[in-house]
Amino acid sequence: MEGFIDKWSISKEKVELIITDNAPNIVLAAQSTFGKDKHVPYFDHTLNLVPKAALGHKTINRDLVPNVPGVPELNKKVKAVIAFSHKSINFSDEFKRVQMQRGESEGTCLRLLQDVPTRWGSTFLMLCRLMKMADIISLVALKFPDVQMVSGSEMESRSSIKDILEPIHFATTEMGAEKHTTASKAIPMAYLIEKRINEVNIPASNALATAFKTFVKNELKRRFGALQSVIPHSAATLIDPRFLKITSLIQLPTAEPSLT
């Protein structure tokens, strides 16, 4: 990084802030060059680490033990059903026939979506489509003994997991905008995500969904619990005209804690 700023004749003293992802080598380079007080992790990237870890796309231990035991196995079972629907022409035709029987046209019939391991958002979209078409899937699966259908309790878990992921998916889409600034939205977004997740009602008997919710809440708190104390984000929120009516609720900090 030193070579880069020398090449472009950038004075380190004139750099007010540097925003990076959370890759250890990038963080080390930024902080070593400009100092910890000028480094802020990219909010959207940090937020995306939470569902990745919860879904099993990313682990936080060297033994590769799932962060929420049972979730990767359930994902695998769901993906198997979807893979069968894509490979079997008979299943696909029957799936379309039932939809048309219920009023859909040839061009509006839907297919099940398969997720991509490197993109947790595709898992959320997969679950959305799965829940929307659940009754049709169950009906069609009765004619195909080779399909290991997801049970009612597993479907309930999938529904709760989808509801927990929904506000995070919305936030990542909103924060990924290219035509307007988003730094001022970080604090409000973090608050609304936590609020929406707290509102997701999960039956006490659903241990898997409960564990998923607990993990996500703890990770959000660990990563964003001190967000209001991060001066760049607080300052951006305070001066954003959209939030002028609520600035009295936000206090600008006197110190700069770390945000990881």
PDB file of C-alpha atoms in Angstrom:
ATOM      1  CA  MET A   1       0.000   0.000   0.000  1.00  0.00           C
ATOM      2  CA  GLU A   2       2.953   2.323   0.670  1.00  0.00           C
ATOM      3  CA  GLY A   3       4.072   1.764  -2.912  1.00  0.00           C
ATOM      4  CA  PHE A   4       0.602   2.568  -4.207  1.00  0.00           C
ATOM      5  CA  ILE A   5       0.314   5.931  -2.453  1.00  0.00           C
ATOM      6  CA  ASP A   6       3.871   6.835  -3.515  1.00  0.00           C
ATOM      7  CA  LYS A   7       3.044   5.984  -7.132  1.00  0.00           C
ATOM      8  CA  TRP A   8       0.015   8.278  -7.091  1.00  0.00           C
ATOM      9  CA  SER A   9       1.750  10.955  -4.989  1.00  0.00           C
ATOM     10  CA  ILE A  10      -0.873  10.716  -2.239  1.00  0.00           C
ATOM     11  CA  SER A  11       0.013  12.334   1.052  1.00  0.00           C
ATOM     12  CA  LYS A  12      -0.943  10.105   3.976  1.00  0.00           C
ATOM     13  CA  GLU A  13      -1.676  13.168   6.081  1.00  0.00           C
ATOM     14  CA  LYS A  14      -4.401  14.220   3.639  1.00  0.00           C
ATOM     15  CA  VAL A  15      -6.220  10.888   3.846  1.00  0.00           C
ATOM     16  CA  GLU A  16      -9.112  11.353   6.260  1.00  0.00           C
ATOM     17  CA  LEU A  17     -10.577   7.853   6.059  1.00  0.00           C
ATOM     18  CA  ILE A  18      -9.964   4.517   4.380  1.00  0.00           C
ATOM     19  CA  ILE A  19     -12.742   1.945   4.003  1.00  0.00           C
ATOM     20  CA  THR A  20     -11.912  -1.703   3.284  1.00  0.00           C
ATOM     21  CA  ASP A  21     -13.377  -5.161   3.521  1.00  0.00           C
ATOM     22  CA  ASN A  22     -12.559  -7.399   6.488  1.00  0.00           C
ATOM     23  CA  ALA A  23      -9.792  -9.502   4.929  1.00  0.00           C
ATOM     24  CA  PRO A  24      -7.022  -9.639   7.586  1.00  0.00           C
ATOM     25  CA  ASN A  25      -4.253  -8.718   5.120  1.00  0.00           C
ATOM     26  CA  ILE A  26      -6.203  -5.702   3.814  1.00  0.00           C
ATOM     27  CA  VAL A  27      -7.093  -4.528   7.325  1.00  0.00           C
ATOM     28  CA  LEU A  28      -3.462  -4.851   8.436  1.00  0.00           C
ATOM     29  CA  ALA A  29      -2.218  -2.928   5.385  1.00  0.00           C
ATOM     30  CA  ALA A  30      -4.735  -0.107   5.881  1.00  0.00           C
ATOM     31  CA  GLN A  31      -4.112   0.268   9.603  1.00  0.00           C
ATOM     32  CA  SER A  32      -0.334   0.002   9.284  1.00  0.00           C
ATOM     33  CA  THR A  33      -0.294   2.677   6.597  1.00  0.00           C
ATOM     34  CA  PHE A  34      -2.869   5.169   7.846  1.00  0.00           C
ATOM     35  CA  GLY A  35      -3.429   4.171  11.491  1.00  0.00           C
ATOM     36  CA  LYS A  36      -6.357   2.430  13.196  1.00  0.00           C
ATOM     37  CA  ASP A  37      -8.241   5.667  13.766  1.00  0.00           C
ATOM     38  CA  LYS A  38      -8.562   6.250  10.015  1.00  0.00           C
ATOM     39  CA  HIS A  39      -9.728   2.750   9.112  1.00  0.00           C
ATOM     40  CA  VAL A  40     -13.398   1.750   8.922  1.00  0.00           C
ATOM     41  CA  PRO A  41     -14.589  -1.684   7.717  1.00  0.00           C
ATOM     42  CA  TYR A  42     -17.114  -1.657   4.869  1.00  0.00           C
ATOM     43  CA  PHE A  43     -20.550  -1.993   6.509  1.00  0.00           C
ATOM     44  CA  ASP A  44     -22.107  -4.098   3.754  1.00  0.00           C
ATOM     45  CA  HIS A  45     -19.220  -6.567   3.717  1.00  0.00           C
ATOM     46  CA  THR A  46     -19.252  -6.870   7.506  1.00  0.00           C
ATOM     47  CA  LEU A  47     -23.016  -7.430   7.484  1.00  0.00           C
ATOM     48  CA  ASN A  48     -22.736 -10.167   4.860  1.00  0.00           C
ATOM     49  CA  LEU A  49     -20.393 -12.139   7.099  1.00  0.00           C
ATOM     50  CA  VAL A  50     -23.261 -12.751   9.546  1.00  0.00           C
ATOM     51  CA  PRO A  51     -25.645 -14.783   7.311  1.00  0.00           C
ATOM     52  CA  LYS A  52     -22.697 -16.520   5.653  1.00  0.00           C
ATOM     53  CA  ALA A  53     -21.589 -17.820   9.026  1.00  0.00           C
ATOM     54  CA  ALA A  54     -25.124 -18.671  10.160  1.00  0.00           C
ATOM     55  CA  LEU A  55     -25.913 -20.630   6.988  1.00  0.00           C
ATOM     56  CA  GLY A  56     -22.632 -22.518   7.047  1.00  0.00           C
ATOM     57  CA  HIS A  57     -21.163 -20.721   4.008  1.00  0.00           C
ATOM     58  CA  LYS A  58     -18.394 -19.483   6.292  1.00  0.00           C
ATOM     59  CA  THR A  59     -17.048 -20.892   9.540  1.00  0.00           C
ATOM     60  CA  ILE A  60     -15.296 -19.121  12.395  1.00  0.00           C
ATOM     61  CA  ASN A  61     -13.251 -22.075  13.576  1.00  0.00           C
ATOM     62  CA  ARG A  62     -10.482 -24.165  12.067  1.00  0.00           C
ATOM     63  CA  ASP A  63     -12.325 -27.456  12.537  1.00  0.00           C
ATOM     64  CA  LEU A  64     -15.034 -26.342  10.077  1.00  0.00           C
ATOM     65  CA  VAL A  65     -17.766 -27.119  12.605  1.00  0.00           C
ATOM     66  CA  PRO A  66     -21.053 -25.464  11.541  1.00  0.00           C
ATOM     67  CA  ASN A  67     -21.801 -22.332  13.524  1.00  0.00           C
ATOM     68  CA  VAL A  68     -25.447 -23.396  13.750  1.00  0.00           C
ATOM     69  CA  PRO A  69     -25.480 -27.209  13.813  1.00  0.00           C
ATOM     70  CA  GLY A  70     -28.223 -28.685  11.652  1.00  0.00           C
ATOM     71  CA  VAL A  71     -28.580 -25.787   9.218  1.00  0.00           C
ATOM     72  CA  PRO A  72     -26.111 -27.082   6.567  1.00  0.00           C
ATOM     73  CA  GLU A  73     -27.795 -30.504   6.691  1.00  0.00           C
ATOM     74  CA  LEU A  74     -31.223 -28.949   6.185  1.00  0.00           C
ATOM     75  CA  ASN A  75     -29.881 -26.839   3.324  1.00  0.00           C
ATOM     76  CA  LYS A  76     -28.478 -29.976   1.719  1.00  0.00           C
ATOM     77  CA  LYS A  77     -31.872 -31.687   1.925  1.00  0.00           C
ATOM     78  CA  VAL A  78     -33.644 -28.707   0.364  1.00  0.00           C
ATOM     79  CA  LYS A  79     -31.041 -28.438  -2.395  1.00  0.00           C
ATOM     80  CA  ALA A  80     -31.497 -32.140  -3.202  1.00  0.00           C
ATOM     81  CA  VAL A  81     -35.235 -31.637  -3.788  1.00  0.00           C
ATOM     82  CA  ILE A  82     -34.558 -28.649  -6.034  1.00  0.00           C
ATOM     83  CA  ALA A  83     -31.815 -30.471  -7.939  1.00  0.00           C
ATOM     84  CA  PHE A  84     -34.233 -33.352  -8.611  1.00  0.00           C
ATOM     85  CA  SER A  85     -36.864 -30.906  -9.895  1.00  0.00           C
ATOM     86  CA  HIS A  86     -34.323 -29.537 -12.373  1.00  0.00           C
ATOM     87  CA  LYS A  87     -33.006 -32.905 -13.552  1.00  0.00           C
ATOM     88  CA  SER A  88     -36.299 -34.769 -13.863  1.00  0.00           C
ATOM     89  CA  ILE A  89     -38.289 -33.734 -16.920  1.00  0.00           C
ATOM     90  CA  ASN A  90     -41.329 -35.592 -15.578  1.00  0.00           C
ATOM     91  CA  PHE A  91     -41.168 -33.737 -12.253  1.00  0.00           C
ATOM     92  CA  SER A  92     -40.662 -30.423 -14.040  1.00  0.00           C
ATOM     93  CA  ASP A  93     -43.612 -31.064 -16.366  1.00  0.00           C
ATOM     94  CA  GLU A  94     -45.866 -32.084 -13.475  1.00  0.00           C
ATOM     95  CA  PHE A  95     -44.762 -29.040 -11.491  1.00  0.00           C
ATOM     96  CA  LYS A  96     -45.754 -26.818 -14.408  1.00  0.00           C
ATOM     97  CA  ARG A  97     -49.014 -28.684 -15.001  1.00  0.00           C
ATOM     98  CA  VAL A  98     -50.183 -28.149 -11.421  1.00  0.00           C
ATOM     99  CA  GLN A  99     -49.383 -24.443 -11.638  1.00  0.00           C
ATOM    100  CA  MET A 100     -51.336 -24.090 -14.878  1.00  0.00           C
ATOM    101  CA  GLN A 101     -54.183 -26.016 -13.313  1.00  0.00           C
ATOM    102  CA  ARG A 102     -54.254 -23.304 -10.648  1.00  0.00           C
ATOM    103  CA  GLY A 103     -54.517 -20.480 -13.150  1.00  0.00           C
ATOM    104  CA  GLU A 104     -50.958 -19.778 -14.280  1.00  0.00           C
ATOM    105  CA  SER A 105     -50.135 -19.429 -17.967  1.00  0.00           C
ATOM    106  CA  GLU A 106     -47.282 -21.091 -19.824  1.00  0.00           C
ATOM    107  CA  GLY A 107     -45.147 -17.988 -19.439  1.00  0.00           C
ATOM    108  CA  THR A 108     -45.820 -17.308 -15.753  1.00  0.00           C
ATOM    109  CA  CYS A 109     -45.075 -20.754 -14.325  1.00  0.00           C
ATOM    110  CA  LEU A 110     -42.185 -20.710 -11.883  1.00  0.00           C
ATOM    111  CA  ARG A 111     -39.246 -23.036 -11.329  1.00  0.00           C
ATOM    112  CA  LEU A 112     -37.527 -23.744  -8.049  1.00  0.00           C
ATOM    113  CA  LEU A 113     -34.331 -21.782  -7.516  1.00  0.00           C
ATOM    114  CA  GLN A 114     -31.022 -23.402  -6.629  1.00  0.00           C
ATOM    115  CA  ASP A 115     -28.596 -21.400  -4.507  1.00  0.00           C
ATOM    116  CA  VAL A 116     -24.918 -20.654  -5.135  1.00  0.00           C
ATOM    117  CA  PRO A 117     -22.588 -21.515  -2.215  1.00  0.00           C
ATOM    118  CA  THR A 118     -20.567 -18.323  -2.595  1.00  0.00           C
ATOM    119  CA  ARG A 119     -23.628 -16.050  -2.431  1.00  0.00           C
ATOM    120  CA  TRP A 120     -25.775 -16.295   0.697  1.00  0.00           C
ATOM    121  CA  GLY A 121     -28.382 -14.018  -0.919  1.00  0.00           C
ATOM    122  CA  SER A 122     -29.133 -16.777  -3.408  1.00  0.00           C
ATOM    123  CA  THR A 123     -29.949 -19.053  -0.450  1.00  0.00           C
ATOM    124  CA  PHE A 124     -32.468 -16.496   0.782  1.00  0.00           C
ATOM    125  CA  LEU A 125     -34.080 -16.298  -2.674  1.00  0.00           C
ATOM    126  CA  MET A 126     -34.114 -20.093  -2.843  1.00  0.00           C
ATOM    127  CA  LEU A 127     -36.009 -20.223   0.452  1.00  0.00           C
ATOM    128  CA  CYS A 128     -38.458 -17.552  -0.675  1.00  0.00           C
ATOM    129  CA  ARG A 129     -39.354 -19.549  -3.786  1.00  0.00           C
ATOM    130  CA  LEU A 130     -39.469 -22.786  -1.792  1.00  0.00           C
ATOM    131  CA  MET A 131     -41.941 -21.361   0.734  1.00  0.00           C
ATOM    132  CA  LYS A 132     -44.083 -19.817  -1.999  1.00  0.00           C
ATOM    133  CA  MET A 133     -44.382 -23.119  -3.853  1.00  0.00           C
ATOM    134  CA  ALA A 134     -44.360 -25.457  -0.824  1.00  0.00           C
ATOM    135  CA  ASP A 135     -47.878 -26.842  -1.257  1.00  0.00           C
ATOM    136  CA  ILE A 136     -47.333 -27.538  -4.965  1.00  0.00           C
ATOM    137  CA  ILE A 137     -43.979 -29.199  -4.276  1.00  0.00           C
ATOM    138  CA  SER A 138     -45.584 -31.477  -1.690  1.00  0.00           C
ATOM    139  CA  LEU A 139     -48.396 -32.378  -4.083  1.00  0.00           C
ATOM    140  CA  VAL A 140     -46.073 -33.185  -6.973  1.00  0.00           C
ATOM    141  CA  ALA A 141     -43.584 -35.071  -4.778  1.00  0.00           C
ATOM    142  CA  LEU A 142     -46.272 -37.633  -3.911  1.00  0.00           C
ATOM    143  CA  LYS A 143     -45.929 -38.985  -7.456  1.00  0.00           C
ATOM    144  CA  PHE A 144     -42.142 -39.332  -7.226  1.00  0.00           C
ATOM    145  CA  PRO A 145     -40.988 -41.782  -4.513  1.00  0.00           C
ATOM    146  CA  ASP A 146     -37.331 -40.898  -5.118  1.00  0.00           C
ATOM    147  CA  VAL A 147     -37.871 -37.382  -3.765  1.00  0.00           C
ATOM    148  CA  GLN A 148     -37.053 -37.079  -0.071  1.00  0.00           C
ATOM    149  CA  MET A 149     -39.457 -34.286   0.778  1.00  0.00           C
ATOM    150  CA  VAL A 150     -38.736 -31.814   3.571  1.00  0.00           C
ATOM    151  CA  SER A 151     -40.878 -32.576   6.628  1.00  0.00           C
ATOM    152  CA  GLY A 152     -43.384 -30.178   8.150  1.00  0.00           C
ATOM    153  CA  SER A 153     -41.115 -29.284  11.063  1.00  0.00           C
ATOM    154  CA  GLU A 154     -38.174 -28.752   8.714  1.00  0.00           C
ATOM    155  CA  MET A 155     -40.322 -26.532   6.514  1.00  0.00           C
ATOM    156  CA  GLU A 156     -41.262 -24.542   9.615  1.00  0.00           C
ATOM    157  CA  SER A 157     -37.579 -24.060  10.372  1.00  0.00           C
ATOM    158  CA  ARG A 158     -36.948 -22.976   6.794  1.00  0.00           C
ATOM    159  CA  SER A 159     -39.746 -20.417   7.031  1.00  0.00           C
ATOM    160  CA  SER A 160     -38.329 -18.909  10.237  1.00  0.00           C
ATOM    161  CA  ILE A 161     -34.804 -18.813   8.807  1.00  0.00           C
ATOM    162  CA  LYS A 162     -36.146 -17.014   5.731  1.00  0.00           C
ATOM    163  CA  ASP A 163     -37.862 -14.415   7.935  1.00  0.00           C
ATOM    164  CA  ILE A 164     -34.635 -13.843   9.899  1.00  0.00           C
ATOM    165  CA  LEU A 165     -32.607 -13.409   6.707  1.00  0.00           C
ATOM    166  CA  GLU A 166     -35.118 -11.082   5.054  1.00  0.00           C
ATOM    167  CA  PRO A 167     -34.126  -7.784   6.763  1.00  0.00           C
ATOM    168  CA  ILE A 168     -30.427  -8.556   6.212  1.00  0.00           C
ATOM    169  CA  HIS A 169     -31.055  -9.222   2.519  1.00  0.00           C
ATOM    170  CA  PHE A 170     -32.987  -5.967   2.203  1.00  0.00           C
ATOM    171  CA  ALA A 171     -30.213  -4.044   3.950  1.00  0.00           C
ATOM    172  CA  THR A 172     -27.438  -5.448   1.750  1.00  0.00           C
ATOM    173  CA  THR A 173     -29.451  -4.533  -1.345  1.00  0.00           C
ATOM    174  CA  GLU A 174     -30.098  -1.019  -0.045  1.00  0.00           C
ATOM    175  CA  MET A 175     -26.515  -0.462   1.106  1.00  0.00           C
ATOM    176  CA  GLY A 176     -25.160  -1.662  -2.228  1.00  0.00           C
ATOM    177  CA  ALA A 177     -26.696   1.305  -4.071  1.00  0.00           C
ATOM    178  CA  GLU A 178     -24.438   3.117  -6.513  1.00  0.00           C
ATOM    179  CA  LYS A 179     -26.302   6.377  -7.130  1.00  0.00           C
ATOM    180  CA  HIS A 180     -26.434   7.762  -3.593  1.00  0.00           C
ATOM    181  CA  THR A 181     -24.346   7.733  -0.432  1.00  0.00           C
ATOM    182  CA  THR A 182     -25.080   5.054   2.124  1.00  0.00           C
ATOM    183  CA  ALA A 183     -22.717   5.649   5.054  1.00  0.00           C
ATOM    184  CA  SER A 184     -25.382   7.627   6.905  1.00  0.00           C
ATOM    185  CA  LYS A 185     -27.739   4.647   6.685  1.00  0.00           C
ATOM    186  CA  ALA A 186     -25.466   2.235   8.542  1.00  0.00           C
ATOM    187  CA  ILE A 187     -26.681   3.062  12.068  1.00  0.00           C
ATOM    188  CA  PRO A 188     -30.414   3.164  11.162  1.00  0.00           C
ATOM    189  CA  MET A 189     -30.041  -0.052   9.150  1.00  0.00           C
ATOM    190  CA  ALA A 190     -28.331  -1.881  12.015  1.00  0.00           C
ATOM    191  CA  TYR A 191     -31.108  -0.792  14.372  1.00  0.00           C
ATOM    192  CA  LEU A 192     -33.914  -1.819  11.993  1.00  0.00           C
ATOM    193  CA  ILE A 193     -32.311  -5.197  11.256  1.00  0.00           C
ATOM    194  CA  GLU A 194     -32.132  -5.995  14.962  1.00  0.00           C
ATOM    195  CA  LYS A 195     -35.709  -4.798  15.479  1.00  0.00           C
ATOM    196  CA  ARG A 196     -37.105  -6.901  12.639  1.00  0.00           C
ATOM    197  CA  ILE A 197     -35.256 -10.025  13.750  1.00  0.00           C
ATOM    198  CA  ASN A 198     -36.519  -9.593  17.318  1.00  0.00           C
ATOM    199  CA  GLU A 199     -40.051  -9.526  15.902  1.00  0.00           C
ATOM    200  CA  VAL A 200     -39.696 -12.949  14.256  1.00  0.00           C
ATOM    201  CA  ASN A 201     -41.787 -15.320  16.357  1.00  0.00           C
ATOM    202  CA  ILE A 202     -40.427 -18.841  16.618  1.00  0.00           C
ATOM    203  CA  PRO A 203     -42.252 -21.677  18.451  1.00  0.00           C
ATOM    204  CA  ALA A 204     -40.392 -22.822  21.560  1.00  0.00           C
ATOM    205  CA  SER A 205     -40.307 -26.348  20.147  1.00  0.00           C
ATOM    206  CA  ASN A 206     -38.317 -25.267  17.088  1.00  0.00           C
ATOM    207  CA  ALA A 207     -34.798 -25.609  18.442  1.00  0.00           C
ATOM    208  CA  LEU A 208     -33.039 -25.220  15.080  1.00  0.00           C
ATOM    209  CA  ALA A 209     -34.676 -21.901  14.155  1.00  0.00           C
ATOM    210  CA  THR A 210     -34.200 -20.653  17.719  1.00  0.00           C
ATOM    211  CA  ALA A 211     -30.481 -21.455  17.576  1.00  0.00           C
ATOM    212  CA  PHE A 212     -30.242 -19.726  14.186  1.00  0.00           C
ATOM    213  CA  LYS A 213     -31.919 -16.585  15.522  1.00  0.00           C
ATOM    214  CA  THR A 214     -29.722 -16.533  18.628  1.00  0.00           C
ATOM    215  CA  PHE A 215     -26.545 -16.892  16.582  1.00  0.00           C
ATOM    216  CA  VAL A 216     -27.526 -14.103  14.163  1.00  0.00           C
ATOM    217  CA  LYS A 217     -28.475 -11.739  17.006  1.00  0.00           C
ATOM    218  CA  ASN A 218     -25.216 -12.397  18.843  1.00  0.00           C
ATOM    219  CA  GLU A 219     -23.150 -11.873  15.695  1.00  0.00           C
ATOM    220  CA  LEU A 220     -24.937  -8.619  14.888  1.00  0.00           C
ATOM    221  CA  LYS A 221     -24.331  -7.402  18.416  1.00  0.00           C
ATOM    222  CA  ARG A 222     -20.665  -8.419  18.302  1.00  0.00           C
ATOM    223  CA  ARG A 223     -20.035  -6.697  14.989  1.00  0.00           C
ATOM    224  CA  PHE A 224     -22.307  -3.658  15.246  1.00  0.00           C
ATOM    225  CA  GLY A 225     -22.937  -3.159  18.945  1.00  0.00           C
ATOM    226  CA  ALA A 226     -20.557  -0.181  19.014  1.00  0.00           C
ATOM    227  CA  LEU A 227     -21.576   1.230  15.638  1.00  0.00           C
ATOM    228  CA  GLN A 228     -23.079   4.412  17.086  1.00  0.00           C
ATOM    229  CA  SER A 229     -19.676   5.139  18.658  1.00  0.00           C
ATOM    230  CA  VAL A 230     -17.890   5.071  15.296  1.00  0.00           C
ATOM    231  CA  ILE A 231     -17.413   8.760  14.513  1.00  0.00           C
ATOM    232  CA  PRO A 232     -17.590   8.634  10.668  1.00  0.00           C
ATOM    233  CA  HIS A 233     -20.896   6.738  10.710  1.00  0.00           C
ATOM    234  CA  SER A 234     -22.391   8.872  13.492  1.00  0.00           C
ATOM    235  CA  ALA A 235     -21.331  12.114  11.821  1.00  0.00           C
ATOM    236  CA  ALA A 236     -22.720  11.009   8.449  1.00  0.00           C
ATOM    237  CA  THR A 237     -26.053  10.149  10.053  1.00  0.00           C
ATOM    238  CA  LEU A 238     -26.212  13.434  11.978  1.00  0.00           C
ATOM    239  CA  ILE A 239     -25.722  15.615   8.890  1.00  0.00           C
ATOM    240  CA  ASP A 240     -27.967  13.594   6.552  1.00  0.00           C
ATOM    241  CA  PRO A 241     -31.101  15.721   5.887  1.00  0.00           C
ATOM    242  CA  ARG A 242     -33.245  12.568   5.915  1.00  0.00           C
ATOM    243  CA  PHE A 243     -32.472  12.012   9.577  1.00  0.00           C
ATOM    244  CA  LEU A 244     -32.614  15.571  10.910  1.00  0.00           C
ATOM    245  CA  LYS A 245     -35.763  14.835  12.902  1.00  0.00           C
ATOM    246  CA  ILE A 246     -34.092  12.069  14.890  1.00  0.00           C
ATOM    247  CA  THR A 247     -30.621  13.545  15.438  1.00  0.00           C
ATOM    248  CA  SER A 248     -31.546  14.449  18.996  1.00  0.00           C
ATOM    249  CA  LEU A 249     -31.607  10.712  19.727  1.00  0.00           C
ATOM    250  CA  ILE A 250     -28.025  10.206  18.523  1.00  0.00           C
ATOM    251  CA  GLN A 251     -25.026  11.409  20.486  1.00  0.00           C
ATOM    252  CA  LEU A 252     -21.716  11.977  18.757  1.00  0.00           C
ATOM    253  CA  PRO A 253     -19.015   9.964  20.583  1.00  0.00           C
ATOM    254  CA  THR A 254     -15.855  11.425  22.018  1.00  0.00           C
ATOM    255  CA  ALA A 255     -13.685   8.392  21.272  1.00  0.00           C
ATOM    256  CA  GLU A 256     -13.182   6.046  18.341  1.00  0.00           C
ATOM    257  CA  PRO A 257     -13.579   2.348  19.259  1.00  0.00           C
ATOM    258  CA  SER A 258     -12.701  -0.433  16.901  1.00  0.00           C
ATOM    259  CA  LEU A 259     -15.317  -2.036  14.658  1.00  0.00           C
ATOM    260  CA  THR A 260     -14.623  -5.559  13.463  1.00  0.00           C
TER     261      THR A 260
END
